[in-house]
Amino acid sequence: MKRVIIADNAGFCFGVKRAMNIAYNEIEEKRDMQVYALGPLIHNRQAVEKYEERGLITVDEIEEIEIKENIEMIIRSHGVAKKIYDEARDRGIEIVDTTCPFVKKIHEIVKKSEEDKKAIILLGDKNHPEVIGINGWCKDSAIIFKDMDDVLKYDFDYDKSYVVVSQTTMNEENFEKIIEYLESLNLELDIKNTICSATRVRQQSARELSSKVDVMVVIGGKHSSNTQKLVNICKERGNTVSIETREDLYDVDFSNYEVIGVTAGASTPDWIIHEAIEYLEKL
């Protein structure tokens, strides 16, 4: 029998759990309402499908929502730009806001910074919904860097004052490297480490566990940013298998591994984690 070790803080984070609970209550308690979600509730296809089976309708754009009585729109934990709130108000769409409080804090920081005429550096993936939403609170004026290569290419203005924030799920090691470089430029910087505490602990525990086991199994959606960061962290330290569900394990040969480490992204439901661990423990 294989030895399976589970990393600390695997699975739903506070923000995702809060968002899923709010959405579930809306679907179950307001049967007379048509409940929409602007974008997938979380980056986990299996979890989203369970909610859609109960009546949730997922749309990619607010324009897809048919305006009629008894409708409401869920803003997911990633958050959205200010213009989405304005458009919903103008169209008479009731909002259920499940934006993660950690993300909301970043919205407030960049909004005030833009009002104070400060330049905003946003560390993250420009195509990720959280980053798009954050940028939408400073009139899309943020300078977005995904990695050190982006930073090195940029020509900074020494007459400006910069405020630095980051995507909540950013790899902390990469964040620290970029900050160290920015500080070496002697720019006027106001650095806000907005990586959420759960992400920080999750990444550190994955980093430590992957150094002690024969192979790491990372469970989470292929489109989940925080999950893929865990995959990369584990790959830097040893053998790593990335899966979405237990079924993805069936074709993996674990015969050469005795000790298996397991971690999971912040949008991975407990039942998916339990099914995978159950399979691994029976090997």
mmCIF file of C-alpha atoms in Angstrom:
data_model
loop_
_atom_site.group_PDB
_atom_site.id
_atom_site.type_symbol
_atom_site.label_atom_id
_atom_site.label_comp_id
_atom_site.label_asym_id
_atom_site.label_seq_id
_atom_site.Cartn_x
_atom_site.Cartn_y
_atom_site.Cartn_z
ATOM 1 C CA MET A 1 0.000 0.000 0.000
ATOM 2 C CA LYS A 2 1.247 3.465 -0.882
ATOM 3 C CA ARG A 3 1.747 6.137 1.738
ATOM 4 C CA VAL A 4 -0.299 9.229 0.895
ATOM 5 C CA ILE A 5 0.446 12.580 2.560
ATOM 6 C CA ILE A 6 -1.942 15.513 2.142
ATOM 7 C CA ALA A 7 -0.587 19.056 2.135
ATOM 8 C CA ASP A 8 -1.996 21.656 4.513
ATOM 9 C CA ASN A 9 -4.692 23.977 3.153
ATOM 10 C CA ALA A 10 -5.582 21.851 0.143
ATOM 11 C CA GLY A 11 -8.924 22.635 -1.481
ATOM 12 C CA PHE A 12 -11.453 25.463 -1.168
ATOM 13 C CA CYS A 13 -10.087 28.715 0.201
ATOM 14 C CA PHE A 14 -12.196 31.107 2.262
ATOM 15 C CA GLY A 15 -13.178 33.264 -0.726
ATOM 16 C CA VAL A 16 -14.256 30.359 -2.933
ATOM 17 C CA LYS A 17 -16.129 28.593 -0.137
ATOM 18 C CA ARG A 18 -17.956 31.839 0.690
ATOM 19 C CA ALA A 19 -18.877 32.398 -2.971
ATOM 20 C CA MET A 20 -20.125 28.845 -3.464
ATOM 21 C CA ASN A 21 -22.230 28.967 -0.296
ATOM 22 C CA ILE A 22 -23.834 32.274 -1.296
ATOM 23 C CA ALA A 23 -24.553 30.979 -4.796
ATOM 24 C CA TYR A 24 -26.035 27.731 -3.457
ATOM 25 C CA ASN A 25 -28.349 29.619 -1.117
ATOM 26 C CA GLU A 26 -29.530 31.882 -3.949
ATOM 27 C CA ILE A 27 -30.364 28.891 -6.138
ATOM 28 C CA GLU A 28 -32.119 26.940 -3.392
ATOM 29 C CA GLU A 29 -33.938 29.708 -1.535
ATOM 30 C CA LYS A 30 -35.093 31.847 -4.452
ATOM 31 C CA ARG A 31 -36.905 29.346 -6.616
ATOM 32 C CA ASP A 32 -38.967 32.152 -8.146
ATOM 33 C CA MET A 33 -35.797 33.867 -9.410
ATOM 34 C CA GLN A 34 -33.738 33.102 -12.477
ATOM 35 C CA VAL A 35 -30.146 33.140 -11.228
ATOM 36 C CA TYR A 36 -27.317 33.919 -13.634
ATOM 37 C CA ALA A 37 -23.568 33.763 -13.058
ATOM 38 C CA LEU A 38 -21.324 36.135 -14.975
ATOM 39 C CA GLY A 39 -18.605 33.684 -15.947
ATOM 40 C CA PRO A 40 -18.046 30.247 -14.347
ATOM 41 C CA LEU A 41 -18.501 30.526 -10.569
ATOM 42 C CA ILE A 42 -15.087 28.952 -10.054
ATOM 43 C CA HIS A 43 -12.464 27.404 -12.316
ATOM 44 C CA ASN A 44 -13.676 23.876 -11.714
ATOM 45 C CA ARG A 45 -15.900 22.401 -14.405
ATOM 46 C CA GLN A 46 -17.300 19.594 -12.254
ATOM 47 C CA ALA A 47 -18.402 21.914 -9.437
ATOM 48 C CA VAL A 48 -19.961 24.421 -11.842
ATOM 49 C CA GLU A 49 -21.924 21.661 -13.588
ATOM 50 C CA LYS A 50 -23.490 20.613 -10.268
ATOM 51 C CA TYR A 51 -24.795 24.159 -9.770
ATOM 52 C CA GLU A 52 -26.040 24.401 -13.335
ATOM 53 C CA GLU A 53 -27.960 21.154 -12.831
ATOM 54 C CA ARG A 54 -29.788 22.935 -10.007
ATOM 55 C CA GLY A 55 -30.784 25.835 -12.261
ATOM 56 C CA LEU A 56 -27.863 28.259 -12.406
ATOM 57 C CA ILE A 57 -27.288 29.783 -15.853
ATOM 58 C CA THR A 58 -23.704 30.745 -16.704
ATOM 59 C CA VAL A 59 -23.150 33.567 -19.206
ATOM 60 C CA ASP A 60 -19.910 35.052 -20.501
ATOM 61 C CA GLU A 61 -21.225 38.580 -21.089
ATOM 62 C CA ILE A 62 -23.815 40.633 -19.247
ATOM 63 C CA GLU A 63 -25.549 41.300 -22.597
ATOM 64 C CA GLU A 64 -26.546 37.628 -22.716
ATOM 65 C CA ILE A 65 -28.918 38.112 -19.767
ATOM 66 C CA GLU A 66 -32.505 38.537 -20.912
ATOM 67 C CA ILE A 67 -34.068 41.461 -19.091
ATOM 68 C CA LYS A 68 -37.297 40.359 -17.418
ATOM 69 C CA GLU A 69 -38.772 40.141 -13.942
ATOM 70 C CA ASN A 70 -37.238 38.030 -11.180
ATOM 71 C CA ILE A 71 -33.672 37.807 -12.388
ATOM 72 C CA GLU A 72 -30.388 38.291 -10.591
ATOM 73 C CA MET A 73 -26.721 38.015 -11.501
ATOM 74 C CA ILE A 74 -23.966 36.525 -9.374
ATOM 75 C CA ILE A 75 -20.577 38.223 -9.540
ATOM 76 C CA ARG A 76 -18.088 35.455 -8.835
ATOM 77 C CA SER A 77 -15.223 35.486 -6.355
ATOM 78 C CA HIS A 78 -12.710 36.750 -8.942
ATOM 79 C CA GLY A 79 -14.537 40.094 -9.028
ATOM 80 C CA VAL A 80 -15.317 42.297 -12.030
ATOM 81 C CA ALA A 81 -14.624 45.817 -13.273
ATOM 82 C CA LYS A 82 -16.623 48.786 -11.980
ATOM 83 C CA LYS A 83 -18.310 49.189 -15.374
ATOM 84 C CA ILE A 84 -20.096 45.842 -14.866
ATOM 85 C CA TYR A 85 -21.805 47.173 -11.737
ATOM 86 C CA ASP A 86 -22.758 50.335 -13.624
ATOM 87 C CA GLU A 87 -24.165 48.380 -16.557
ATOM 88 C CA ALA A 88 -26.138 46.044 -14.294
ATOM 89 C CA ARG A 89 -27.646 49.046 -12.490
ATOM 90 C CA ASP A 90 -28.551 50.724 -15.779
ATOM 91 C CA ARG A 91 -30.236 47.562 -17.051
ATOM 92 C CA GLY A 92 -32.068 46.907 -13.782
ATOM 93 C CA ILE A 93 -30.257 43.657 -13.008
ATOM 94 C CA GLU A 94 -30.074 42.758 -9.319
ATOM 95 C CA ILE A 95 -26.542 41.832 -8.243
ATOM 96 C CA VAL A 96 -25.441 39.128 -5.809
ATOM 97 C CA ASP A 97 -21.818 40.018 -5.120
ATOM 98 C CA THR A 98 -19.565 37.124 -4.062
ATOM 99 C CA THR A 99 -16.276 38.905 -4.814
ATOM 100 C CA CYS A 100 -13.570 37.657 -2.453
ATOM 101 C CA PRO A 101 -12.900 40.255 0.281
ATOM 102 C CA PHE A 102 -9.164 40.029 -0.470
ATOM 103 C CA VAL A 103 -9.878 40.989 -4.094
ATOM 104 C CA LYS A 104 -12.237 43.772 -3.007
ATOM 105 C CA LYS A 105 -9.390 45.245 -0.989
ATOM 106 C CA ILE A 106 -7.254 45.461 -4.142
ATOM 107 C CA HIS A 107 -10.122 47.176 -5.990
ATOM 108 C CA GLU A 108 -10.165 49.850 -3.292
ATOM 109 C CA ILE A 109 -6.373 50.298 -3.398
ATOM 110 C CA VAL A 110 -6.161 50.805 -7.164
ATOM 111 C CA LYS A 111 -9.249 53.020 -7.280
ATOM 112 C CA LYS A 112 -7.799 55.403 -4.690
ATOM 113 C CA SER A 113 -4.349 55.256 -6.280
ATOM 114 C CA GLU A 114 -5.748 56.237 -9.666
ATOM 115 C CA GLU A 115 -7.695 59.085 -8.081
ATOM 116 C CA ASP A 116 -4.455 60.241 -6.423
ATOM 117 C CA LYS A 117 -2.741 60.303 -9.858
ATOM 118 C CA LYS A 118 -0.364 57.479 -8.990
ATOM 119 C CA ALA A 119 0.850 54.915 -11.521
ATOM 120 C CA ILE A 120 -0.341 51.391 -10.731
ATOM 121 C CA ILE A 121 1.788 48.302 -11.257
ATOM 122 C CA LEU A 122 -0.315 45.149 -11.234
ATOM 123 C CA LEU A 123 1.589 41.855 -11.058
ATOM 124 C CA GLY A 124 -0.401 39.029 -12.623
ATOM 125 C CA ASP A 125 -1.794 37.508 -15.787
ATOM 126 C CA LYS A 126 -3.483 40.196 -17.902
ATOM 127 C CA ASN A 127 -5.927 37.602 -19.281
ATOM 128 C CA HIS A 128 -7.070 36.318 -15.882
ATOM 129 C CA PRO A 129 -10.555 37.516 -14.815
ATOM 130 C CA GLU A 130 -9.283 38.708 -11.430
ATOM 131 C CA VAL A 131 -6.638 40.912 -13.067
ATOM 132 C CA ILE A 132 -9.109 42.221 -15.663
ATOM 133 C CA GLY A 133 -11.490 43.098 -12.833
ATOM 134 C CA ILE A 134 -8.816 44.860 -10.765
ATOM 135 C CA ASN A 135 -7.705 46.896 -13.774
ATOM 136 C CA GLY A 136 -11.316 47.916 -14.297
ATOM 137 C CA TRP A 137 -11.274 49.787 -10.973
ATOM 138 C CA CYS A 138 -8.494 52.124 -12.079
ATOM 139 C CA LYS A 139 -9.921 52.931 -15.529
ATOM 140 C CA ASP A 140 -7.811 50.170 -17.135
ATOM 141 C CA SER A 141 -4.686 52.218 -16.489
ATOM 142 C CA ALA A 142 -2.608 49.584 -14.666
ATOM 143 C CA ILE A 143 0.816 48.547 -15.941
ATOM 144 C CA ILE A 144 0.500 44.760 -15.910
ATOM 145 C CA PHE A 145 3.546 42.500 -15.526
ATOM 146 C CA LYS A 146 3.199 38.720 -15.599
ATOM 147 C CA ASP A 147 6.841 37.930 -14.829
ATOM 148 C CA MET A 148 10.339 39.363 -14.568
ATOM 149 C CA ASP A 149 10.782 39.393 -18.341
ATOM 150 C CA ASP A 150 7.905 41.869 -18.650
ATOM 151 C CA VAL A 151 9.411 44.066 -15.930
ATOM 152 C CA LEU A 152 12.853 44.140 -17.546
ATOM 153 C CA LYS A 153 11.379 45.368 -20.842
ATOM 154 C CA TYR A 154 9.557 48.328 -19.288
ATOM 155 C CA ASP A 155 10.885 51.885 -19.331
ATOM 156 C CA PHE A 156 9.941 53.403 -15.962
ATOM 157 C CA ASP A 157 9.265 57.114 -15.454
ATOM 158 C CA TYR A 158 11.243 58.443 -12.477
ATOM 159 C CA ASP A 159 8.913 61.429 -12.195
ATOM 160 C CA LYS A 160 6.008 59.154 -11.240
ATOM 161 C CA SER A 161 4.981 57.575 -7.986
ATOM 162 C CA TYR A 162 4.130 53.866 -8.319
ATOM 163 C CA VAL A 163 1.786 51.693 -6.301
ATOM 164 C CA VAL A 164 2.409 47.950 -6.614
ATOM 165 C CA VAL A 165 -0.298 45.311 -6.119
ATOM 166 C CA SER A 166 -0.581 41.719 -7.281
ATOM 167 C CA GLN A 167 -3.042 39.037 -8.248
ATOM 168 C CA THR A 168 -4.064 37.233 -5.051
ATOM 169 C CA THR A 169 -2.787 33.885 -6.344
ATOM 170 C CA MET A 170 0.636 35.023 -7.554
ATOM 171 C CA ASN A 171 3.651 32.836 -6.803
ATOM 172 C CA GLU A 172 5.212 34.541 -3.783
ATOM 173 C CA GLU A 173 8.779 33.719 -4.811
ATOM 174 C CA ASN A 174 8.224 35.483 -8.161
ATOM 175 C CA PHE A 175 6.589 38.413 -6.384
ATOM 176 C CA GLU A 176 9.594 38.847 -4.103
ATOM 177 C CA LYS A 177 12.069 38.686 -7.006
ATOM 178 C CA ILE A 178 10.187 41.383 -8.909
ATOM 179 C CA ILE A 179 9.904 43.601 -5.827
ATOM 180 C CA GLU A 180 13.616 43.228 -5.125
ATOM 181 C CA TYR A 181 14.379 44.369 -8.665
ATOM 182 C CA LEU A 182 11.938 47.296 -8.554
ATOM 183 C CA GLU A 183 13.422 48.487 -5.268
ATOM 184 C CA SER A 184 16.905 48.382 -6.817
ATOM 185 C CA LEU A 185 15.762 50.974 -9.374
ATOM 186 C CA ASN A 186 15.206 53.570 -6.632
ATOM 187 C CA LEU A 187 11.729 54.379 -7.890
ATOM 188 C CA GLU A 188 9.137 55.993 -5.648
ATOM 189 C CA LEU A 189 7.273 52.814 -4.660
ATOM 190 C CA ASP A 190 4.343 51.986 -2.413
ATOM 191 C CA ILE A 191 4.340 48.172 -2.278
ATOM 192 C CA LYS A 192 1.209 46.303 -1.274
ATOM 193 C CA ASN A 193 1.643 42.547 -0.959
ATOM 194 C CA THR A 194 -1.886 41.518 -1.907
ATOM 195 C CA ILE A 195 -1.201 37.799 -2.270
ATOM 196 C CA CYS A 196 -3.884 36.274 -0.057
ATOM 197 C CA SER A 197 -2.753 34.517 3.104
ATOM 198 C CA ALA A 198 -4.395 31.220 2.103
ATOM 199 C CA THR A 199 -2.474 31.232 -1.178
ATOM 200 C CA ARG A 200 0.770 31.945 0.628
ATOM 201 C CA VAL A 201 0.292 29.057 3.070
ATOM 202 C CA ARG A 202 -0.931 26.690 0.338
ATOM 203 C CA GLN A 203 2.089 27.383 -1.867
ATOM 204 C CA GLN A 204 4.537 27.021 1.004
ATOM 205 C CA SER A 205 3.071 23.715 2.182
ATOM 206 C CA ALA A 206 3.150 22.367 -1.399
ATOM 207 C CA ARG A 207 6.756 23.543 -1.720
ATOM 208 C CA GLU A 208 7.768 21.777 1.485
ATOM 209 C CA LEU A 209 5.837 18.548 0.868
ATOM 210 C CA SER A 210 7.047 18.147 -2.732
ATOM 211 C CA SER A 211 10.613 18.004 -1.403
ATOM 212 C CA LYS A 212 9.782 15.075 0.905
ATOM 213 C CA VAL A 213 7.786 12.715 -1.330
ATOM 214 C CA ASP A 214 8.445 10.596 -4.414
ATOM 215 C CA VAL A 215 5.720 12.253 -6.473
ATOM 216 C CA MET A 216 3.173 15.045 -6.027
ATOM 217 C CA VAL A 217 -0.408 14.844 -7.253
ATOM 218 C CA VAL A 218 -1.938 18.299 -7.787
ATOM 219 C CA ILE A 219 -5.735 18.312 -8.072
ATOM 220 C CA GLY A 220 -7.577 21.178 -9.735
ATOM 221 C CA GLY A 221 -8.993 22.705 -12.886
ATOM 222 C CA LYS A 222 -6.737 23.049 -15.911
ATOM 223 C CA HIS A 223 -7.859 26.687 -16.180
ATOM 224 C CA SER A 224 -7.368 27.460 -12.490
ATOM 225 C CA SER A 225 -4.535 29.958 -12.058
ATOM 226 C CA ASN A 226 -3.749 29.026 -8.462
ATOM 227 C CA THR A 227 -3.784 25.305 -9.303
ATOM 228 C CA GLN A 228 -1.332 25.720 -12.168
ATOM 229 C CA LYS A 229 0.973 27.737 -9.914
ATOM 230 C CA LEU A 230 0.964 24.797 -7.489
ATOM 231 C CA VAL A 231 1.827 22.494 -10.377
ATOM 232 C CA ASN A 232 4.790 24.663 -11.330
ATOM 233 C CA ILE A 233 6.001 24.908 -7.721
ATOM 234 C CA CYS A 234 5.897 21.121 -7.336
ATOM 235 C CA LYS A 235 7.552 20.494 -10.700
ATOM 236 C CA GLU A 236 10.502 22.621 -9.620
ATOM 237 C CA ARG A 237 11.139 20.159 -6.806
ATOM 238 C CA GLY A 238 10.285 16.756 -8.226
ATOM 239 C CA ASN A 239 7.915 14.420 -10.040
ATOM 240 C CA THR A 240 4.458 15.944 -10.437
ATOM 241 C CA VAL A 241 1.128 14.710 -11.788
ATOM 242 C CA SER A 242 -1.620 17.254 -12.551
ATOM 243 C CA ILE A 243 -5.224 16.006 -12.554
ATOM 244 C CA GLU A 244 -8.767 17.360 -12.502
ATOM 245 C CA THR A 245 -10.533 14.238 -11.185
ATOM 246 C CA ARG A 246 -9.824 10.691 -10.002
ATOM 247 C CA GLU A 247 -10.348 9.347 -13.524
ATOM 248 C CA ASP A 248 -7.185 11.159 -14.655
ATOM 249 C CA LEU A 249 -5.180 8.901 -12.319
ATOM 250 C CA TYR A 250 -6.187 5.630 -13.962
ATOM 251 C CA ASP A 251 -3.505 5.753 -16.649
ATOM 252 C CA VAL A 252 -0.713 6.995 -14.378
ATOM 253 C CA ASP A 253 1.940 4.438 -13.380
ATOM 254 C CA PHE A 254 2.700 4.857 -9.660
ATOM 255 C CA SER A 255 4.652 1.579 -9.354
ATOM 256 C CA ASN A 256 7.977 3.349 -8.782
ATOM 257 C CA TYR A 257 6.578 5.692 -6.114
ATOM 258 C CA GLU A 258 6.055 4.692 -2.488
ATOM 259 C CA VAL A 259 5.290 8.063 -0.906
ATOM 260 C CA ILE A 260 2.715 10.235 -2.699
ATOM 261 C CA GLY A 261 2.028 13.853 -1.780
ATOM 262 C CA VAL A 262 -1.316 15.471 -2.559
ATOM 263 C CA THR A 263 -2.346 19.094 -2.793
ATOM 264 C CA ALA A 264 -5.277 20.855 -4.443
ATOM 265 C CA GLY A 265 -6.164 24.257 -5.810
ATOM 266 C CA ALA A 266 -8.403 26.749 -4.056
ATOM 267 C CA SER A 267 -11.311 25.963 -6.379
ATOM 268 C CA THR A 268 -11.188 22.174 -5.950
ATOM 269 C CA PRO A 269 -14.207 20.739 -4.063
ATOM 270 C CA ASP A 270 -13.625 18.358 -1.146
ATOM 271 C CA TRP A 271 -15.451 15.483 -2.851
ATOM 272 C CA ILE A 272 -13.055 15.522 -5.807
ATOM 273 C CA ILE A 273 -10.054 15.519 -3.442
ATOM 274 C CA HIS A 274 -11.498 12.655 -1.365
ATOM 275 C CA GLU A 275 -12.165 10.508 -4.435
ATOM 276 C CA ALA A 276 -8.583 10.972 -5.660
ATOM 277 C CA ILE A 277 -7.069 10.200 -2.245
ATOM 278 C CA GLU A 278 -9.269 7.121 -1.871
ATOM 279 C CA TYR A 279 -7.969 5.792 -5.207
ATOM 280 C CA LEU A 280 -4.334 6.520 -4.317
ATOM 281 C CA GLU A 281 -4.599 4.856 -0.907
ATOM 282 C CA LYS A 282 -5.844 1.632 -2.524
ATOM 283 C CA LEU A 283 -2.884 1.334 -4.894
#
